[in-house]
CSV table of C-alpha atoms in Angstrom, one decimal:
chain,number,residue,atom,x,y,z
A,234,MET,CA,57.1,-9.6,2.6
A,235,SER,CA,58.7,-8.4,-0.6
A,236,GLN,CA,59.6,-4.7,-1.0
A,237,ILE,CA,57.3,-4.5,-4.1
A,238,LEU,CA,54.3,-5.9,-2.3
A,239,SER,CA,55.0,-3.6,0.7
A,240,LYS,CA,54.9,-0.6,-1.6
A,241,VAL,CA,51.6,-1.9,-3.1
A,242,PHE,CA,50.1,-2.0,0.3
A,243,GLN,CA,51.4,1.4,1.1
A,244,SER,CA,49.9,2.9,-2.0
A,245,MET,CA,46.6,1.4,-0.8
A,246,ASN,CA,46.9,3.2,2.6
A,247,THR,CA,47.2,-0.3,4.1
A,248,ALA,CA,49.4,-1.8,6.9
A,249,VAL,CA,49.8,-5.5,7.4
A,250,PHE,CA,50.7,-7.1,10.7
A,251,ASP,CA,51.8,-10.6,11.8
A,252,ARG,CA,50.2,-11.6,15.1
A,253,LEU,CA,53.1,-12.4,17.5
A,254,ASP,CA,50.9,-13.1,20.5
A,255,ASP,CA,47.6,-12.0,22.1
A,256,ASN,CA,48.7,-8.4,22.5
A,257,SER,CA,51.6,-7.8,20.1
A,258,TYR,CA,51.6,-7.5,16.2
A,259,GLN,CA,54.7,-7.0,14.0
A,260,LEU,CA,54.4,-4.5,11.2
A,261,LEU,CA,55.2,-6.4,7.8
A,262,THR,CA,54.8,-3.3,5.3
A,263,GLN,CA,55.9,0.2,5.0
A,264,PRO,CA,53.8,2.1,7.6
A,265,PRO,CA,51.3,4.6,6.1
A,266,VAL,CA,51.2,8.1,7.3
A,267,TRP,CA,47.9,7.8,9.1
A,268,LEU,CA,49.2,4.9,11.3
A,269,GLY,CA,52.1,7.1,12.5
A,270,GLN,CA,49.5,9.7,13.6
A,271,PHE,CA,47.8,7.3,15.9
A,272,CYS,CA,51.1,6.0,17.3
A,273,GLU,CA,52.6,9.4,17.8
A,274,LYS,CA,56.0,8.0,16.9
A,275,GLU,CA,58.0,7.0,13.8
A,276,LEU,CA,57.4,3.3,12.8
A,277,LYS,CA,59.4,0.9,10.7
A,278,ILE,CA,59.0,-2.5,9.2
A,279,GLY,CA,59.5,-5.2,11.6
A,280,GLU,CA,58.5,-3.1,14.6
A,281,SER,CA,56.2,-4.6,17.1
A,282,ILE,CA,53.0,-2.8,18.1
A,283,GLN,CA,50.4,-3.3,20.8
A,284,PHE,CA,47.0,-2.0,19.7
A,285,LYS,CA,45.2,-2.0,23.2
A,286,ASP,CA,43.4,1.3,23.6
A,287,MET,CA,44.7,2.7,20.3
A,288,PHE,CA,41.6,1.9,18.4
A,289,PRO,CA,38.5,1.2,20.7
A,290,PHE,CA,36.6,-0.6,17.9
A,291,LEU,CA,39.6,-2.6,16.8
A,292,ASP,CA,39.9,-4.0,20.4
A,293,CYS,CA,36.4,-5.6,20.0
A,294,PHE,CA,37.1,-6.9,16.5
A,295,LEU,CA,40.4,-8.5,17.7
A,296,GLU,CA,38.4,-10.7,20.0
A,297,GLU,CA,36.4,-12.0,17.0
A,298,ALA,CA,39.7,-12.3,15.1
A,299,ASP,CA,41.3,-14.6,17.7
A,300,GLU,CA,38.5,-16.9,17.3
A,301,PHE,CA,38.8,-16.8,13.6
A,302,TRP,CA,42.6,-17.4,13.6
A,303,ASP,CA,42.3,-20.3,16.0
A,304,CYS,CA,40.1,-22.1,13.4
A,305,LYS,CA,43.3,-21.9,11.0
A,306,VAL,CA,41.3,-21.8,7.8
A,307,ASP,CA,42.6,-20.0,4.8
A,308,ALA,CA,40.0,-17.2,4.6
A,309,ALA,CA,39.3,-13.7,5.5
A,310,HIS,CA,37.1,-12.1,8.2
A,311,ARG,CA,36.4,-8.3,7.9
A,312,SER,CA,35.4,-5.9,10.6
A,313,GLY,CA,33.3,-3.5,8.5
A,314,PRO,CA,34.1,0.2,8.3
A,315,TRP,CA,34.4,2.4,11.4
A,316,VAL,CA,35.6,5.9,12.0
A,317,ASP,CA,38.4,6.8,14.4
A,318,PHE,CA,40.0,10.2,15.4
A,319,THR,CA,43.8,10.9,15.6
A,320,PRO,CA,45.0,12.6,18.8
A,321,ASN,CA,44.9,15.9,16.9
A,322,GLY,CA,41.3,15.3,16.1
A,323,GLU,CA,41.6,14.2,12.4
A,324,GLU,CA,38.8,11.9,11.3
A,325,ILE,CA,39.9,8.7,9.5
A,326,PRO,CA,37.6,5.9,8.2
A,327,LEU,CA,39.2,2.5,8.8
A,328,GLU,CA,38.6,-1.2,8.2
A,329,ALA,CA,40.3,-4.3,9.6
A,330,MET,CA,40.6,-7.7,8.1
A,331,ALA,CA,41.9,-10.9,9.8
A,332,LEU,CA,43.6,-13.4,7.6
A,333,TRP,CA,45.0,-16.9,7.9
A,334,GLN,CA,47.7,-17.2,5.3
A,335,ASP,CA,50.5,-19.9,4.9
A,336,GLY,CA,50.0,-20.8,8.6
A,337,LYS,CA,50.2,-17.1,9.8
A,338,ALA,CA,47.7,-15.0,11.6
A,339,LEU,CA,47.6,-11.7,9.6
A,340,LEU,CA,45.9,-8.4,10.5
A,341,VAL,CA,45.4,-5.9,7.7
A,342,LEU,CA,44.4,-2.3,8.5
A,343,GLN,CA,43.3,0.2,5.7
A,344,ASP,CA,42.4,3.8,5.6
A,345,LEU,CA,39.3,3.8,3.4
A,346,GLY,CA,39.8,7.5,2.5
A,347,ASP,CA,37.6,9.3,0.0
A,348,GLU,CA,36.0,6.0,-1.2
A,349,TYR,CA,34.4,5.6,2.2
A,350,TYR,CA,32.8,9.1,2.1
A,351,ASN,CA,31.8,8.7,-1.4
A,352,GLU,CA,29.9,5.6,-0.4
A,353,VAL,CA,28.4,7.4,2.6
A,354,VAL,CA,27.2,10.1,0.4
A,355,ARG,CA,25.8,7.5,-2.2
A,356,LEU,CA,23.9,5.6,0.6
A,357,GLN,CA,22.6,8.7,2.1
A,358,GLY,CA,21.3,9.8,-1.2
A,359,PHE,CA,19.5,6.4,-1.6
A,360,ARG,CA,18.1,6.8,2.0
A,361,ASP,CA,16.9,10.3,1.4
A,362,GLY,CA,15.4,9.2,-1.9
A,363,ALA,CA,13.6,6.4,-0.3
A,364,LEU,CA,12.4,8.6,2.5
A,365,SER,CA,11.3,11.1,0.0
A,366,GLN,CA,9.4,8.5,-1.9
A,367,GLU,CA,7.8,7.2,1.2
A,368,LEU,CA,6.7,10.7,2.3
A,369,LEU,CA,5.4,11.2,-1.3
A,370,GLU,CA,3.4,8.1,-1.3
A,371,GLN,CA,2.0,9.0,2.2
A,372,GLU,CA,1.0,12.4,0.9
A,373,ILE,CA,-0.5,10.9,-2.2
A,374,ALA,CA,-2.5,8.4,-0.2
A,375,SER,CA,-3.6,11.3,2.2
A,376,GLN,CA,-4.7,13.5,-0.8
A,377,THR,CA,-6.5,10.6,-2.4
A,378,LYS,CA,-8.5,9.9,0.8
A,379,GLN,CA,-9.3,13.7,0.9
A,380,ILE,CA,-10.4,13.7,-2.7
A,381,ARG,CA,-12.6,10.5,-2.1
A,382,ARG,CA,-14.3,12.2,0.9
A,383,ARG,CA,-15.0,15.3,-1.0
A,384,GLU,CA,-16.3,13.3,-4.0
A,385,GLU,CA,-18.6,11.2,-1.6
A,386,GLU,CA,-19.9,14.4,0.2
A,387,ILE,CA,-20.6,16.0,-3.2
A,388,ALA,CA,-22.5,12.9,-4.3
A,389,MET,CA,-24.4,12.7,-1.1
A,390,LYS,CA,-25.5,16.4,-1.3
A,391,LEU,CA,-26.6,15.8,-5.0
A,392,LEU,CA,-28.6,12.6,-3.9
A,393,SER,CA,-30.1,14.5,-1.0
A,394,ALA,CA,-31.5,17.1,-3.5
A,395,ALA,CA,-33.0,14.3,-5.6
A,396,GLY,CA,-34.3,12.5,-2.4
A,397,HIS,CA,-36.4,15.4,-1.6
A,398,ARG,CA,-38.5,14.5,-4.7
A,399,ASP,CA,-38.9,10.7,-4.5
A,400,HIS,CA,-38.5,10.3,-0.7
A,401,GLU,CA,-35.5,8.1,-0.8
A,402,THR,CA,-33.7,8.3,2.5
A,403,ALA,CA,-30.1,9.2,3.1
A,404,ALA,CA,-29.6,5.9,4.9
A,405,HIS,CA,-31.0,4.0,1.9
A,406,VAL,CA,-28.5,5.5,-0.5
A,407,ARG,CA,-25.5,5.1,1.9
A,408,ARG,CA,-26.3,1.4,2.3
A,409,ILE,CA,-26.4,0.9,-1.4
A,410,GLY,CA,-23.0,2.1,-1.8
A,411,LEU,CA,-21.5,0.2,1.1
A,412,TYR,CA,-23.3,-3.0,0.0
A,413,ALA,CA,-21.8,-2.7,-3.4
A,414,GLU,CA,-18.4,-2.0,-2.0
A,415,VAL,CA,-18.5,-5.2,-0.2
A,416,ILE,CA,-19.3,-7.1,-3.2
A,417,ALA,CA,-16.5,-5.3,-5.2
A,418,GLN,CA,-14.0,-6.3,-2.5
A,419,ALA,CA,-15.1,-9.8,-2.6
A,420,LEU,CA,-14.5,-9.8,-6.4
A,421,ASN,CA,-11.0,-8.4,-5.8
A,422,TRP,CA,-11.5,-5.2,-7.5
A,423,ASP,CA,-8.6,-2.7,-7.2
A,424,ASP,CA,-9.0,-0.1,-4.4
A,425,ALA,CA,-9.8,2.7,-6.7
A,426,SER,CA,-12.6,0.8,-8.4
A,427,THR,CA,-14.0,-0.3,-5.2
A,428,ALA,CA,-14.1,3.2,-3.8
A,429,ASP,CA,-15.7,4.4,-7.1
A,430,ILE,CA,-18.6,1.9,-6.8
A,431,ARG,CA,-19.1,2.9,-3.2
A,432,ILE,CA,-19.8,6.4,-4.4
A,433,ALA,CA,-21.4,5.7,-7.8
A,434,ALA,CA,-23.9,3.0,-6.9
A,435,PRO,CA,-26.1,5.4,-4.7
A,436,MET,CA,-26.5,7.5,-7.8
A,437,HIS,CA,-28.4,4.9,-9.8
A,438,ASP,CA,-31.7,6.7,-9.5
A,439,ILE,CA,-30.5,10.2,-9.7
A,440,GLY,CA,-32.3,10.6,-13.0
A,441,LYS,CA,-35.6,10.6,-11.2
A,442,ILE,CA,-34.9,14.3,-10.6
A,443,GLY,CA,-36.1,14.8,-14.2
A,444,ILE,CA,-39.4,12.8,-13.9
A,445,PRO,CA,-42.5,15.0,-13.5
A,446,ASP,CA,-44.1,15.0,-10.0
A,447,ARG,CA,-47.4,13.7,-11.5
A,448,VAL,CA,-45.6,10.5,-12.4
A,449,LEU,CA,-42.9,10.2,-9.8
A,450,LEU,CA,-45.2,11.1,-6.8
A,451,LYS,CA,-48.4,9.3,-8.0
A,452,PRO,CA,-49.7,7.2,-5.1
A,453,GLY,CA,-51.3,4.6,-7.2
A,454,LYS,CA,-50.3,2.3,-10.0
A,455,LEU,CA,-48.7,3.9,-13.0
A,456,THR,CA,-50.4,3.7,-16.3
A,457,GLU,CA,-48.5,2.1,-19.3
A,458,GLU,CA,-47.7,5.6,-20.6
A,459,GLU,CA,-46.7,6.8,-17.1
A,460,PHE,CA,-44.5,3.8,-16.7
A,461,GLU,CA,-42.8,4.5,-20.0
A,462,GLU,CA,-42.2,8.0,-18.8
A,463,MET,CA,-40.8,6.8,-15.5
A,464,LYS,CA,-38.4,4.4,-17.3
A,465,GLN,CA,-36.7,7.6,-18.8
A,466,HIS,CA,-34.9,8.2,-15.6
A,467,SER,CA,-32.3,5.8,-16.5
A,468,ALA,CA,-31.4,7.7,-19.6
A,469,ILE,CA,-31.8,11.0,-17.8
A,470,GLY,CA,-29.5,10.0,-15.0
A,471,ALA,CA,-26.8,8.6,-17.3
A,472,ASP,CA,-26.9,11.8,-19.4
A,473,MET,CA,-26.5,13.9,-16.2
A,474,LEU,CA,-23.3,12.0,-15.3
A,475,SER,CA,-21.8,11.5,-18.7
A,476,GLY,CA,-19.4,13.6,-20.8
A,477,THR,CA,-16.5,13.2,-18.4
A,478,ASN,CA,-13.2,11.2,-18.2
A,479,ILE,CA,-13.5,10.9,-14.4
A,480,PRO,CA,-13.7,7.1,-13.7
A,481,LEU,CA,-16.1,7.6,-10.8
A,482,LEU,CA,-18.7,9.5,-12.9
A,483,LYS,CA,-18.2,7.2,-15.9
A,484,MET,CA,-19.1,4.3,-13.6
A,485,ALA,CA,-22.1,6.3,-12.0
A,486,SER,CA,-23.4,7.0,-15.6
A,487,GLU,CA,-23.2,3.3,-16.6
A,488,ILE,CA,-25.0,2.2,-13.4
A,489,ALA,CA,-27.7,4.9,-13.9
A,490,MET,CA,-28.2,3.7,-17.5
A,491,CYS,CA,-28.1,-0.1,-16.8
A,492,HIS,CA,-29.4,-0.7,-13.3
A,493,HIS,CA,-32.7,-1.8,-14.7
A,494,GLU,CA,-31.3,-4.2,-17.3
A,495,LYS,CA,-31.9,-7.9,-16.6
A,496,TRP,CA,-29.7,-10.9,-16.9
A,497,ASP,CA,-32.3,-12.5,-19.4
A,498,GLY,CA,-32.4,-9.4,-21.6
A,499,THR,CA,-36.0,-8.3,-20.6
A,500,GLY,CA,-35.0,-5.1,-18.8
A,501,TYR,CA,-34.7,-1.6,-20.0
A,502,PRO,CA,-33.8,0.8,-21.6
A,503,ALA,CA,-31.6,-1.2,-24.0
A,504,GLY,CA,-32.6,-4.8,-23.4
A,505,LEU,CA,-29.0,-5.8,-22.6
A,506,SER,CA,-28.5,-9.3,-21.3
A,507,GLY,CA,-25.8,-11.3,-19.5
A,508,LYS,CA,-22.3,-9.8,-19.2
A,509,ASP,CA,-23.2,-7.1,-21.8
A,510,ILE,CA,-24.5,-5.4,-18.7
A,511,PRO,CA,-21.7,-3.7,-16.9
A,512,SER,CA,-20.7,-5.5,-13.8
A,513,SER,CA,-21.0,-2.3,-11.7
A,514,ALA,CA,-24.8,-2.2,-12.8
A,515,ARG,CA,-25.3,-5.9,-12.2
A,516,ILE,CA,-24.0,-5.5,-8.6
A,517,THR,CA,-26.1,-2.5,-7.9
A,518,THR,CA,-29.3,-4.2,-9.2
A,519,ILE,CA,-28.9,-7.0,-6.5
A,520,VAL,CA,-28.1,-4.8,-3.6
A,521,ASP,CA,-30.8,-2.3,-4.6
A,522,VAL,CA,-33.6,-5.0,-4.7
A,523,TYR,CA,-32.4,-6.5,-1.4
A,524,ASP,CA,-32.5,-3.1,0.4
A,525,ALA,CA,-35.8,-2.3,-1.1
A,526,LEU,CA,-37.4,-5.6,0.1
A,527,VAL,CA,-36.2,-5.6,3.7
A,528,HIS,CA,-37.2,-1.9,4.3
A,529,LYS,CA,-40.5,-0.3,4.8
A,530,ARG,CA,-41.7,2.1,2.0
A,531,VAL,CA,-44.7,4.3,1.7
A,532,TYR,CA,-46.4,1.7,-0.5
A,533,LYS,CA,-45.2,-1.5,1.4
A,534,GLU,CA,-44.2,-3.0,4.6
A,535,ALA,CA,-40.7,-4.4,5.2
A,536,SER,CA,-40.2,-8.1,4.3
A,537,SER,CA,-38.2,-10.4,6.6
A,538,GLU,CA,-34.8,-11.2,5.3
A,539,ASP,CA,-35.9,-14.8,4.8
A,540,SER,CA,-38.8,-13.7,2.8
A,541,ALA,CA,-36.7,-11.3,0.7
A,542,LEU,CA,-34.1,-14.0,-0.1
A,543,LYS,CA,-36.8,-16.4,-1.3
A,544,ILE,CA,-38.1,-13.7,-3.7
A,545,MET,CA,-34.6,-12.9,-4.8
A,546,GLN,CA,-33.8,-16.6,-5.5
A,547,GLN,CA,-36.6,-16.7,-7.9
A,548,MET,CA,-35.0,-13.8,-9.7
A,549,VAL,CA,-31.6,-15.5,-10.2
A,550,GLY,CA,-30.9,-16.2,-13.9
A,551,LYS,CA,-33.7,-13.9,-15.0
A,552,HIS,CA,-33.2,-10.6,-13.2
A,553,PHE,CA,-29.8,-11.3,-11.5
A,554,ASP,CA,-26.4,-12.5,-12.6
A,555,PRO,CA,-26.3,-15.9,-10.9
A,556,ASP,CA,-22.6,-15.8,-10.0
A,557,LEU,CA,-22.9,-12.3,-8.5
A,558,TYR,CA,-25.9,-13.5,-6.5
A,559,GLN,CA,-23.8,-16.3,-5.0
A,560,VAL,CA,-21.2,-13.7,-4.1
A,561,PHE,CA,-23.9,-11.5,-2.4
A,562,LEU,CA,-25.1,-14.6,-0.4
A,563,ALA,CA,-21.5,-15.4,0.7
A,564,ASN,CA,-21.1,-11.8,1.9
A,565,LEU,CA,-24.6,-11.6,3.6
A,566,PRO,CA,-23.1,-11.3,7.1
A,567,LYS,CA,-21.4,-8.1,6.1
A,568,ILE,CA,-24.4,-6.8,4.2
A,569,ARG,CA,-26.6,-7.6,7.2
A,570,GLU,CA,-24.1,-5.6,9.4
A,571,ILE,CA,-24.3,-2.5,7.2
A,572,LYS,CA,-28.1,-2.8,7.1
A,573,GLU,CA,-28.2,-2.7,11.0
A,574,THR,CA,-25.5,0.1,11.2
A,575,TYR,CA,-27.2,2.4,8.8
A,576,ALA,CA,-30.8,1.7,9.8
A,577,GLU,CA,-33.7,3.9,8.9
A,578,PRO,CA,-34.5,6.5,11.5
A,579,VAL,CA,-37.3,5.6,13.8
A,580,ASP,CA,-40.5,7.7,13.5
A,581,ASP,CA,-41.6,9.6,16.5
């Protein structure tokens, strides 16, 4: 090997060896200082070295290198970095490379020096950053769940106060939210919006808290004037929940306002039709009618599910969004499971 090339390898803290046999290697370049520390003797170009037990990791790599050299292909095979310790305890990062060049089996050993430690620091920084990001995302997810639980608890407490006036049960409002969540999931809503409708849909009738008892609690049929007064609960509820940028309450407000609108435009309070009615309200309308039909109320007995579905089918295209009703039917097993899980309490 030329003197110039040998000096280049020396400047790179690299030593090049020619394999003489399975155990011996001849040094072809100026020996770097670090190599002498491992050998504990002065080395010269042309000297033969046996690496056995000098570098434990290298012993393993040389087994791979022998298979590589036997293939006699002009290519290179790297060991990857490792760290060894000199007899006096100095830590040195090394890398080996097996080469087949011009019919010779060559072994290259290099001290990776500061470049190795800089890379370790860089990779550790990436790792720490990734771990920090993962921990941050976990904390955000945990905090989001806690916020959702608090929001839901507040909503349920608020609805409980309203329920004392119109006798709506806690099970009923819980079911409405869970039914609506099932439909939203089937429509591939994002997680935040799906959680919002689970909490917002139960608040659809919250405006009834503003209706006088003489109307709200009247046992018989309402007069035309009383019905007009009852219809104000939509606007009252929407007003109670409006004036905020919180997505959950904005959705609850639109549901409160629009859950009595009908697909054909004959509903109230604004006579909206089709997709001018917010989808959250169209979903709530369907699940609210279903739950009202299949459960007993002070003014009626519970209908069987078959009877309820026959009634609801007649409302498709008039009261209900036809497409959303099909989604409702497709998810009826989940709806039914919720109905059974959150059944009305049995009277003693």
